[in-house]
mmCIF file of C-alpha atoms in Angstrom:
data_model
loop_
_atom_site.group_PDB
_atom_site.id
_atom_site.type_symbol
_atom_site.label_atom_id
_atom_site.label_comp_id
_atom_site.label_asym_id
_atom_site.label_seq_id
_atom_site.Cartn_x
_atom_site.Cartn_y
_atom_site.Cartn_z
ATOM 1 C CA UNK A 1 -7.810 35.351 31.005
ATOM 2 C CA UNK A 2 -10.403 35.994 28.389
ATOM 3 C CA UNK A 3 -7.932 38.109 26.468
ATOM 4 C CA UNK A 4 -5.328 35.320 26.490
ATOM 5 C CA UNK A 5 -7.905 32.778 25.483
ATOM 6 C CA UNK A 6 -9.181 34.898 22.554
ATOM 7 C CA UNK A 7 -5.589 35.658 21.457
ATOM 8 C CA UNK A 8 -4.724 31.961 21.523
ATOM 9 C CA UNK A 9 -7.792 31.209 19.449
ATOM 10 C CA UNK A 10 -6.825 33.913 16.903
ATOM 11 C CA UNK A 11 -3.295 32.524 16.602
ATOM 12 C CA UNK A 12 -4.644 28.999 16.171
ATOM 13 C CA UNK A 13 -7.066 30.271 13.525
ATOM 14 C CA UNK A 14 -4.295 32.097 11.690
ATOM 15 C CA UNK A 15 -2.123 28.976 11.666
ATOM 16 C CA UNK A 16 -5.020 27.004 10.219
ATOM 17 C CA UNK A 17 -5.644 29.610 7.531
ATOM 18 C CA UNK A 18 -1.947 29.642 6.607
ATOM 19 C CA UNK A 19 -1.897 25.853 6.480
ATOM 20 C CA UNK A 20 -4.988 25.743 4.198
ATOM 21 C CA UNK A 21 -3.465 28.408 1.954
ATOM 22 C CA UNK A 22 -0.266 26.359 1.563
ATOM 23 C CA UNK A 23 -2.340 23.201 1.063
ATOM 24 C CA UNK A 24 -4.298 24.891 -1.752
ATOM 25 C CA UNK A 25 -1.070 25.896 -3.433
ATOM 26 C CA UNK A 26 0.292 22.329 -3.139
ATOM 27 C CA UNK A 27 -2.983 20.956 -4.555
ATOM 28 C CA UNK A 28 -2.798 23.237 -7.575
ATOM 29 C CA UNK A 29 0.773 22.180 -8.325
ATOM 30 C CA UNK A 30 -0.086 18.549 -7.741
ATOM 31 C CA UNK A 31 -3.084 18.838 -10.080
ATOM 32 C CA UNK A 32 -0.962 20.154 -12.948
ATOM 33 C CA UNK A 33 1.545 17.321 -12.419
ATOM 34 C CA UNK A 34 -1.315 14.822 -12.381
ATOM 35 C CA UNK A 35 -2.799 16.318 -15.565
ATOM 36 C CA UNK A 36 0.597 16.092 -17.290
ATOM 37 C CA UNK A 37 1.189 12.481 -16.172
ATOM 38 C CA UNK A 38 -2.385 11.486 -17.087
ATOM 39 C CA UNK A 39 -2.062 13.038 -20.567
ATOM 40 C CA UNK A 40 1.217 11.206 -21.222
ATOM 41 C CA UNK A 41 -0.132 7.856 -19.999
ATOM 42 C CA UNK A 42 -3.307 8.164 -22.090
ATOM 43 C CA UNK A 43 -1.324 9.287 -25.146
ATOM 44 C CA UNK A 44 0.961 6.266 -24.851
ATOM 45 C CA UNK A 45 -2.078 3.971 -24.426
ATOM 46 C CA UNK A 46 -3.753 5.489 -27.481
ATOM 47 C CA UNK A 47 -0.525 5.163 -29.500
ATOM 48 C CA UNK A 48 -0.222 1.488 -28.562
ATOM 49 C CA UNK A 49 -3.838 0.799 -29.541
ATOM 50 C CA UNK A 50 -3.470 2.553 -32.901
ATOM 51 C CA UNK A 51 -0.144 0.852 -33.564
ATOM 52 C CA UNK A 52 -1.601 -2.578 -32.860
ATOM 53 C CA UNK A 53 -4.660 -1.820 -35.037
ATOM 54 C CA UNK A 54 -2.481 -0.778 -37.967
ATOM 55 C CA UNK A 55 -0.419 -3.919 -37.648
ATOM 56 C CA UNK A 56 -3.572 -6.010 -37.426
ATOM 57 C CA UNK A 57 -2.801 -7.402 -33.992
ATOM 58 C CA UNK A 58 -5.849 -8.866 -32.273
ATOM 59 C CA UNK A 59 -6.348 -8.562 -28.470
ATOM 60 C CA UNK A 60 -4.994 -11.566 -26.594
ATOM 61 C CA UNK A 61 -7.785 -13.685 -25.177
ATOM 62 C CA UNK A 62 -7.008 -14.410 -21.524
ATOM 63 C CA UNK A 63 -6.984 -18.106 -20.630
ATOM 64 C CA UNK A 64 -8.403 -18.662 -17.149
ATOM 65 C CA UNK A 65 -7.373 -21.975 -15.536
ATOM 66 C CA UNK A 66 -10.358 -23.802 -14.043
ATOM 67 C CA UNK A 67 -10.697 -23.759 -10.235
ATOM 68 C CA UNK A 68 -7.656 -21.507 -9.878
ATOM 69 C CA UNK A 69 -7.923 -18.170 -8.162
ATOM 70 C CA UNK A 70 -6.478 -15.356 -10.316
ATOM 71 C CA UNK A 71 -5.314 -12.368 -8.256
ATOM 72 C CA UNK A 72 -5.151 -9.147 -10.239
ATOM 73 C CA UNK A 73 -2.696 -6.834 -8.543
ATOM 74 C CA UNK A 74 0.009 -4.274 -9.144
ATOM 75 C CA UNK A 75 3.486 -5.376 -10.370
ATOM 76 C CA UNK A 76 6.091 -6.455 -7.851
ATOM 77 C CA UNK A 77 7.702 -3.681 -5.841
ATOM 78 C CA UNK A 78 11.257 -2.917 -4.838
ATOM 79 C CA UNK A 79 11.254 -3.872 -1.083
ATOM 80 C CA UNK A 80 7.923 -5.678 -0.639
ATOM 81 C CA UNK A 81 6.006 -7.999 -3.000
ATOM 82 C CA UNK A 82 3.470 -5.217 -3.437
ATOM 83 C CA UNK A 83 3.229 -1.502 -2.687
ATOM 84 C CA UNK A 84 -0.451 -2.004 -1.904
ATOM 85 C CA UNK A 85 -1.180 -3.212 1.645
ATOM 86 C CA UNK A 86 -4.372 -4.773 0.371
ATOM 87 C CA UNK A 87 -2.667 -6.796 -2.371
ATOM 88 C CA UNK A 88 -0.035 -8.038 0.112
ATOM 89 C CA UNK A 89 -2.786 -8.870 2.622
ATOM 90 C CA UNK A 90 -4.798 -10.929 0.124
ATOM 91 C CA UNK A 91 -1.892 -12.869 -1.346
ATOM 92 C CA UNK A 92 -0.508 -13.674 2.107
ATOM 93 C CA UNK A 93 -3.947 -14.845 3.223
ATOM 94 C CA UNK A 94 -4.142 -17.185 0.201
ATOM 95 C CA UNK A 95 -0.822 -18.662 1.140
ATOM 96 C CA UNK A 96 -1.930 -19.207 4.709
ATOM 97 C CA UNK A 97 -5.206 -20.836 3.577
ATOM 98 C CA UNK A 98 -3.440 -23.030 1.025
ATOM 99 C CA UNK A 99 -5.468 -21.575 -1.841
ATOM 100 C CA UNK A 100 -4.336 -22.489 -5.360
ATOM 101 C CA UNK A 101 -3.771 -19.117 -6.964
ATOM 102 C CA UNK A 102 -1.975 -17.325 -9.808
ATOM 103 C CA UNK A 103 -0.971 -13.683 -9.998
ATOM 104 C CA UNK A 104 -1.910 -11.418 -12.841
ATOM 105 C CA UNK A 105 0.467 -8.557 -12.376
ATOM 106 C CA UNK A 106 -0.241 -5.276 -14.107
ATOM 107 C CA UNK A 107 -2.286 -2.120 -13.932
ATOM 108 C CA UNK A 108 -5.739 -3.715 -14.367
ATOM 109 C CA UNK A 109 -8.424 -2.386 -12.032
ATOM 110 C CA UNK A 110 -11.843 -3.742 -11.180
ATOM 111 C CA UNK A 111 -15.123 -2.190 -12.386
ATOM 112 C CA UNK A 112 -15.037 -0.071 -9.261
ATOM 113 C CA UNK A 113 -11.514 1.101 -10.018
ATOM 114 C CA UNK A 114 -10.009 -0.927 -7.135
ATOM 115 C CA UNK A 115 -7.040 -3.299 -6.730
ATOM 116 C CA UNK A 116 -6.775 -6.142 -5.865
ATOM 117 C CA UNK A 117 -9.625 -8.201 -7.278
ATOM 118 C CA UNK A 118 -9.953 -11.876 -8.043
ATOM 119 C CA UNK A 119 -11.426 -14.115 -10.719
ATOM 120 C CA UNK A 120 -12.510 -17.678 -10.077
ATOM 121 C CA UNK A 121 -14.085 -19.517 -12.989
ATOM 122 C CA UNK A 122 -15.621 -16.403 -14.575
ATOM 123 C CA UNK A 123 -16.773 -15.030 -11.241
ATOM 124 C CA UNK A 124 -15.149 -11.694 -10.237
ATOM 125 C CA UNK A 125 -14.894 -10.420 -6.670
ATOM 126 C CA UNK A 126 -13.656 -6.934 -5.758
ATOM 127 C CA UNK A 127 -12.185 -5.586 -2.499
ATOM 128 C CA UNK A 128 -9.645 -7.592 -0.512
ATOM 129 C CA UNK A 129 -11.958 -8.168 2.409
ATOM 130 C CA UNK A 130 -14.793 -9.440 0.215
ATOM 131 C CA UNK A 131 -12.323 -11.660 -1.616
ATOM 132 C CA UNK A 132 -11.289 -13.261 1.637
ATOM 133 C CA UNK A 133 -14.922 -13.764 2.686
ATOM 134 C CA UNK A 134 -15.819 -15.333 -0.642
ATOM 135 C CA UNK A 135 -12.814 -17.636 -0.810
ATOM 136 C CA UNK A 136 -13.434 -18.723 2.803
ATOM 137 C CA UNK A 137 -16.915 -19.889 1.796
ATOM 138 C CA UNK A 138 -16.008 -21.476 -1.499
ATOM 139 C CA UNK A 139 -12.997 -23.412 -0.221
ATOM 140 C CA UNK A 140 -14.468 -23.895 3.291
ATOM 141 C CA UNK A 141 -11.486 -22.287 5.028
ATOM 142 C CA UNK A 142 -12.092 -20.380 8.250
ATOM 143 C CA UNK A 143 -9.033 -18.917 9.903
ATOM 144 C CA UNK A 144 -11.295 -17.380 12.502
ATOM 145 C CA UNK A 145 -12.918 -20.683 13.567
ATOM 146 C CA UNK A 146 -11.347 -20.693 17.044
ATOM 147 C CA UNK A 147 -12.305 -17.116 17.909
ATOM 148 C CA UNK A 148 -15.070 -16.343 20.415
ATOM 149 C CA UNK A 149 -17.634 -13.601 19.727
ATOM 150 C CA UNK A 150 -15.652 -11.229 21.956
ATOM 151 C CA UNK A 151 -12.434 -11.990 20.069
ATOM 152 C CA UNK A 152 -14.191 -11.443 16.707
ATOM 153 C CA UNK A 153 -15.383 -8.013 17.922
ATOM 154 C CA UNK A 154 -11.820 -7.277 19.105
ATOM 155 C CA UNK A 155 -10.468 -8.274 15.678
ATOM 156 C CA UNK A 156 -13.016 -6.087 13.960
ATOM 157 C CA UNK A 157 -11.876 -3.065 15.985
ATOM 158 C CA UNK A 158 -8.224 -3.870 15.094
ATOM 159 C CA UNK A 159 -9.158 -4.077 11.432
ATOM 160 C CA UNK A 160 -10.830 -0.653 11.528
ATOM 161 C CA UNK A 161 -7.783 0.793 13.307
ATOM 162 C CA UNK A 162 -5.502 -0.582 10.633
ATOM 163 C CA UNK A 163 -7.447 -0.116 7.411
ATOM 164 C CA UNK A 164 -9.562 2.951 8.243
ATOM 165 C CA UNK A 165 -7.207 5.044 10.374
ATOM 166 C CA UNK A 166 -3.562 4.033 9.964
ATOM 167 C CA UNK A 167 -4.015 3.525 6.235
ATOM 168 C CA UNK A 168 -4.686 7.203 5.597
ATOM 169 C CA UNK A 169 -1.643 8.300 7.588
ATOM 170 C CA UNK A 170 0.516 6.014 5.445
ATOM 171 C CA UNK A 171 -1.111 7.324 2.279
ATOM 172 C CA UNK A 172 -0.540 10.956 3.215
ATOM 173 C CA UNK A 173 3.115 10.326 4.027
ATOM 174 C CA UNK A 174 3.865 8.227 0.963
ATOM 175 C CA UNK A 175 2.052 10.319 -1.640
ATOM 176 C CA UNK A 176 1.999 13.830 -0.199
ATOM 177 C CA UNK A 177 4.578 14.616 2.408
ATOM 178 C CA UNK A 178 7.528 12.317 1.825
ATOM 179 C CA UNK A 179 10.492 14.214 0.232
ATOM 180 C CA UNK A 180 11.923 10.898 -1.020
ATOM 181 C CA UNK A 181 8.776 9.225 -2.375
ATOM 182 C CA UNK A 182 10.670 8.003 -5.441
ATOM 183 C CA UNK A 183 13.201 6.174 -3.308
ATOM 184 C CA UNK A 184 10.553 4.792 -0.942
ATOM 185 C CA UNK A 185 8.248 3.465 -3.592
ATOM 186 C CA UNK A 186 10.645 2.807 -6.479
ATOM 187 C CA UNK A 187 8.019 4.292 -8.830
ATOM 188 C CA UNK A 188 8.875 6.511 -11.785
ATOM 189 C CA UNK A 189 8.286 10.224 -11.210
ATOM 190 C CA UNK A 190 5.270 10.312 -13.555
ATOM 191 C CA UNK A 191 3.629 7.506 -11.608
ATOM 192 C CA UNK A 192 4.144 9.391 -8.357
ATOM 193 C CA UNK A 193 2.543 12.507 -9.874
ATOM 194 C CA UNK A 194 -0.328 10.430 -11.200
ATOM 195 C CA UNK A 195 -1.093 8.460 -8.060
ATOM 196 C CA UNK A 196 -0.130 11.210 -5.619
ATOM 197 C CA UNK A 197 -2.882 13.602 -6.562
ATOM 198 C CA UNK A 198 -5.531 10.840 -6.797
ATOM 199 C CA UNK A 199 -4.606 9.448 -3.371
ATOM 200 C CA UNK A 200 -4.600 12.910 -1.861
ATOM 201 C CA UNK A 201 -8.133 13.589 -3.209
ATOM 202 C CA UNK A 202 -9.301 10.272 -1.784
ATOM 203 C CA UNK A 203 -7.797 11.190 1.591
ATOM 204 C CA UNK A 204 -9.368 14.646 1.388
ATOM 205 C CA UNK A 205 -12.844 13.240 0.822
ATOM 206 C CA UNK A 206 -12.358 10.801 3.684
ATOM 207 C CA UNK A 207 -11.415 13.723 5.948
ATOM 208 C CA UNK A 208 -7.896 12.449 6.645
ATOM 209 C CA UNK A 209 -6.170 15.067 4.537
ATOM 210 C CA UNK A 210 -7.892 17.984 6.249
ATOM 211 C CA UNK A 211 -5.470 17.820 9.219
ATOM 212 C CA UNK A 212 -2.091 19.492 9.316
ATOM 213 C CA UNK A 213 1.056 17.532 8.545
ATOM 214 C CA UNK A 214 2.044 17.426 12.224
ATOM 215 C CA UNK A 215 -1.424 16.267 13.239
ATOM 216 C CA UNK A 216 -1.369 13.475 10.653
ATOM 217 C CA UNK A 217 2.012 12.214 11.831
ATOM 218 C CA UNK A 218 1.017 12.365 15.490
ATOM 219 C CA UNK A 219 -2.245 10.543 14.767
ATOM 220 C CA UNK A 220 -0.432 7.825 12.795
ATOM 221 C CA UNK A 221 2.073 7.268 15.585
ATOM 222 C CA UNK A 222 -0.689 6.967 18.154
ATOM 223 C CA UNK A 223 -2.435 4.395 15.912
ATOM 224 C CA UNK A 224 0.771 2.396 15.629
ATOM 225 C CA UNK A 225 1.265 2.455 19.399
ATOM 226 C CA UNK A 226 -2.335 1.362 19.965
ATOM 227 C CA UNK A 227 -1.961 -1.495 17.490
ATOM 228 C CA UNK A 228 1.310 -2.528 19.156
ATOM 229 C CA UNK A 229 -0.522 -2.629 22.525
ATOM 230 C CA UNK A 230 -3.318 -4.752 21.049
ATOM 231 C CA UNK A 231 -0.835 -7.365 19.816
ATOM 232 C CA UNK A 232 1.032 -7.331 23.083
ATOM 233 C CA UNK A 233 3.412 -10.229 23.795
ATOM 234 C CA UNK A 234 1.328 -12.710 21.725
ATOM 235 C CA UNK A 235 2.678 -14.233 18.541
ATOM 236 C CA UNK A 236 -0.397 -13.146 16.646
ATOM 237 C CA UNK A 237 -3.170 -10.644 17.345
ATOM 238 C CA UNK A 238 -5.372 -13.022 19.329
ATOM 239 C CA UNK A 239 -3.312 -16.126 20.010
ATOM 240 C CA UNK A 240 0.089 -17.813 19.976
ATOM 241 C CA UNK A 241 -1.079 -20.729 17.834
ATOM 242 C CA UNK A 242 -2.355 -19.421 14.483
ATOM 243 C CA UNK A 243 -3.199 -16.121 12.801
ATOM 244 C CA UNK A 244 -6.695 -14.888 12.122
ATOM 245 C CA UNK A 245 -7.818 -12.894 9.038
ATOM 246 C CA UNK A 246 -6.985 -9.539 10.607
ATOM 247 C CA UNK A 247 -3.356 -10.622 11.184
ATOM 248 C CA UNK A 248 -2.856 -10.417 7.430
ATOM 249 C CA UNK A 249 -4.372 -6.924 7.240
ATOM 250 C CA UNK A 250 -1.920 -5.804 9.957
ATOM 251 C CA UNK A 251 0.955 -7.457 8.128
ATOM 252 C CA UNK A 252 -0.010 -6.013 4.748
ATOM 253 C CA UNK A 253 0.007 -2.412 5.987
ATOM 254 C CA UNK A 254 2.740 -2.480 8.623
ATOM 255 C CA UNK A 255 5.141 -4.207 6.239
ATOM 256 C CA UNK A 256 4.862 -1.108 4.077
ATOM 257 C CA UNK A 257 5.963 1.057 6.954
ATOM 258 C CA UNK A 258 8.861 -1.197 7.887
ATOM 259 C CA UNK A 259 10.312 -1.990 4.480
ATOM 260 C CA UNK A 260 9.278 0.894 2.223
ATOM 261 C CA UNK A 261 8.827 3.920 4.497
ATOM 262 C CA UNK A 262 11.859 5.966 5.537
ATOM 263 C CA UNK A 263 10.029 8.593 7.499
ATOM 264 C CA UNK A 264 8.555 9.159 10.971
ATOM 265 C CA UNK A 265 6.335 6.043 10.907
ATOM 266 C CA UNK A 266 9.230 3.773 10.078
ATOM 267 C CA UNK A 267 11.324 5.310 12.848
ATOM 268 C CA UNK A 268 8.466 5.075 15.370
ATOM 269 C CA UNK A 269 7.706 1.458 14.447
ATOM 270 C CA UNK A 270 11.306 0.288 14.774
ATOM 271 C CA UNK A 271 12.037 2.259 17.937
ATOM 272 C CA UNK A 272 8.792 1.849 19.882
ATOM 273 C CA UNK A 273 6.551 -0.829 18.337
ATOM 274 C CA UNK A 274 8.521 -4.022 18.917
ATOM 275 C CA UNK A 275 5.404 -6.183 19.025
ATOM 276 C CA UNK A 276 4.398 -5.059 15.529
ATOM 277 C CA UNK A 277 7.950 -5.582 14.279
ATOM 278 C CA UNK A 278 7.959 -9.105 15.696
ATOM 279 C CA UNK A 279 4.527 -9.780 14.207
ATOM 280 C CA UNK A 280 5.708 -8.722 10.740
ATOM 281 C CA UNK A 281 8.714 -10.979 10.874
ATOM 282 C CA UNK A 282 6.653 -13.921 12.110
ATOM 283 C CA UNK A 283 4.141 -13.682 9.232
ATOM 284 C CA UNK A 284 6.941 -13.105 6.720
ATOM 285 C CA UNK A 285 8.936 -16.110 7.897
ATOM 286 C CA UNK A 286 5.886 -18.382 7.902
ATOM 287 C CA UNK A 287 4.382 -17.538 4.516
ATOM 288 C CA UNK A 288 7.035 -15.785 2.449
ATOM 289 C CA UNK A 289 9.999 -18.112 2.274
ATOM 290 C CA UNK A 290 10.406 -16.815 -1.251
ATOM 291 C CA UNK A 291 10.258 -13.162 -0.237
ATOM 292 C CA UNK A 292 13.585 -12.295 -1.968
ATOM 293 C CA UNK A 293 12.409 -13.901 -5.177
ATOM 294 C CA UNK A 294 9.283 -11.653 -5.146
ATOM 295 C CA UNK A 295 10.886 -8.258 -4.667
ATOM 296 C CA UNK A 296 12.688 -6.234 -7.249
ATOM 297 C CA UNK A 297 15.570 -5.268 -4.956
ATOM 298 C CA UNK A 298 16.964 -8.793 -5.232
ATOM 299 C CA UNK A 299 16.045 -9.241 -8.881
ATOM 300 C CA UNK A 300 17.376 -6.089 -10.463
ATOM 301 C CA UNK A 301 21.112 -5.750 -10.867
ATOM 302 C CA UNK A 302 21.915 -2.097 -10.558
ATOM 303 C CA UNK A 303 24.106 -0.848 -13.385
ATOM 304 C CA UNK A 304 26.929 1.553 -12.813
ATOM 305 C CA UNK A 305 26.148 5.147 -13.744
ATOM 306 C CA UNK A 306 27.800 6.125 -17.058
ATOM 307 C CA UNK A 307 30.186 8.645 -15.477
ATOM 308 C CA UNK A 308 31.559 5.931 -13.137
ATOM 309 C CA UNK A 309 32.207 3.670 -16.130
ATOM 310 C CA UNK A 310 34.081 6.458 -17.886
ATOM 311 C CA UNK A 311 36.162 7.290 -14.822
ATOM 312 C CA UNK A 312 36.987 3.603 -14.292
ATOM 313 C CA UNK A 313 38.698 3.552 -17.688
ATOM 314 C CA UNK A 314 41.331 5.998 -16.363
ATOM 315 C CA UNK A 315 42.024 4.051 -13.153
ATOM 316 C CA UNK A 316 45.403 2.397 -12.965
ATOM 317 C CA UNK A 317 45.390 -1.350 -12.911
#
């Protein structure tokens, strides 16, 4: 028995060593891709600055409308309004709270290097959760007003499950393991190289990337099933009447898995997490009547590849 146990431990140890060796090779390749993408991006940025300086162009002074919330977030995505669950969470919350806001779409990041962040009359707030807390106080909007202390604690646990656990599984799939990341995100290859390595390093330091690929997928599926059980048959996380703040965090992240992901998490959600699926559709139908107008899939008209155009010339009428 001791022999079998020690042999099993040795095999497990060997598998772990092999996994780490492959992971190190992948990291090295990813680093060189990141370095190349970063060099090209910085070169283009420097070229633009020099070009504008030669032409005498002055930086455009941003006009900030008074008493209007400016949300700085990434550009619109192909299948969801944003590829960031936190940007989608914050904008959806603003819609639910009837906050007067404008989007500033681009690659601007906060002083902490995070997105989204907001500006309200020269006051800047970073982190989506802090943005919601600040806006709730300023505009006196409390979507958690009907929650008891027990329900608030329950919501806090659901938030941690979503944004501290499930988030990293999504990140690892999207930026590290997905063989079709370009199709899932709609990002150019250089952007995938640039963000992929940075997100992997963030996941590594958090501890999430130190598991094997199989362990990460199994963990993510368990988190999805747990979240599905928390929602249950209710319309929202804690009631059938109106959503609380955490509902928008769940929507922001799970919408990524439903509409952008084409891997194991998407399959698990659609096949086994019907409560989450219903929750996504409920929030979307309530606050995103203009969903199609805010995704690139409906805006961009795909052009025919050149070879198809050429062959079409030889088709008989």
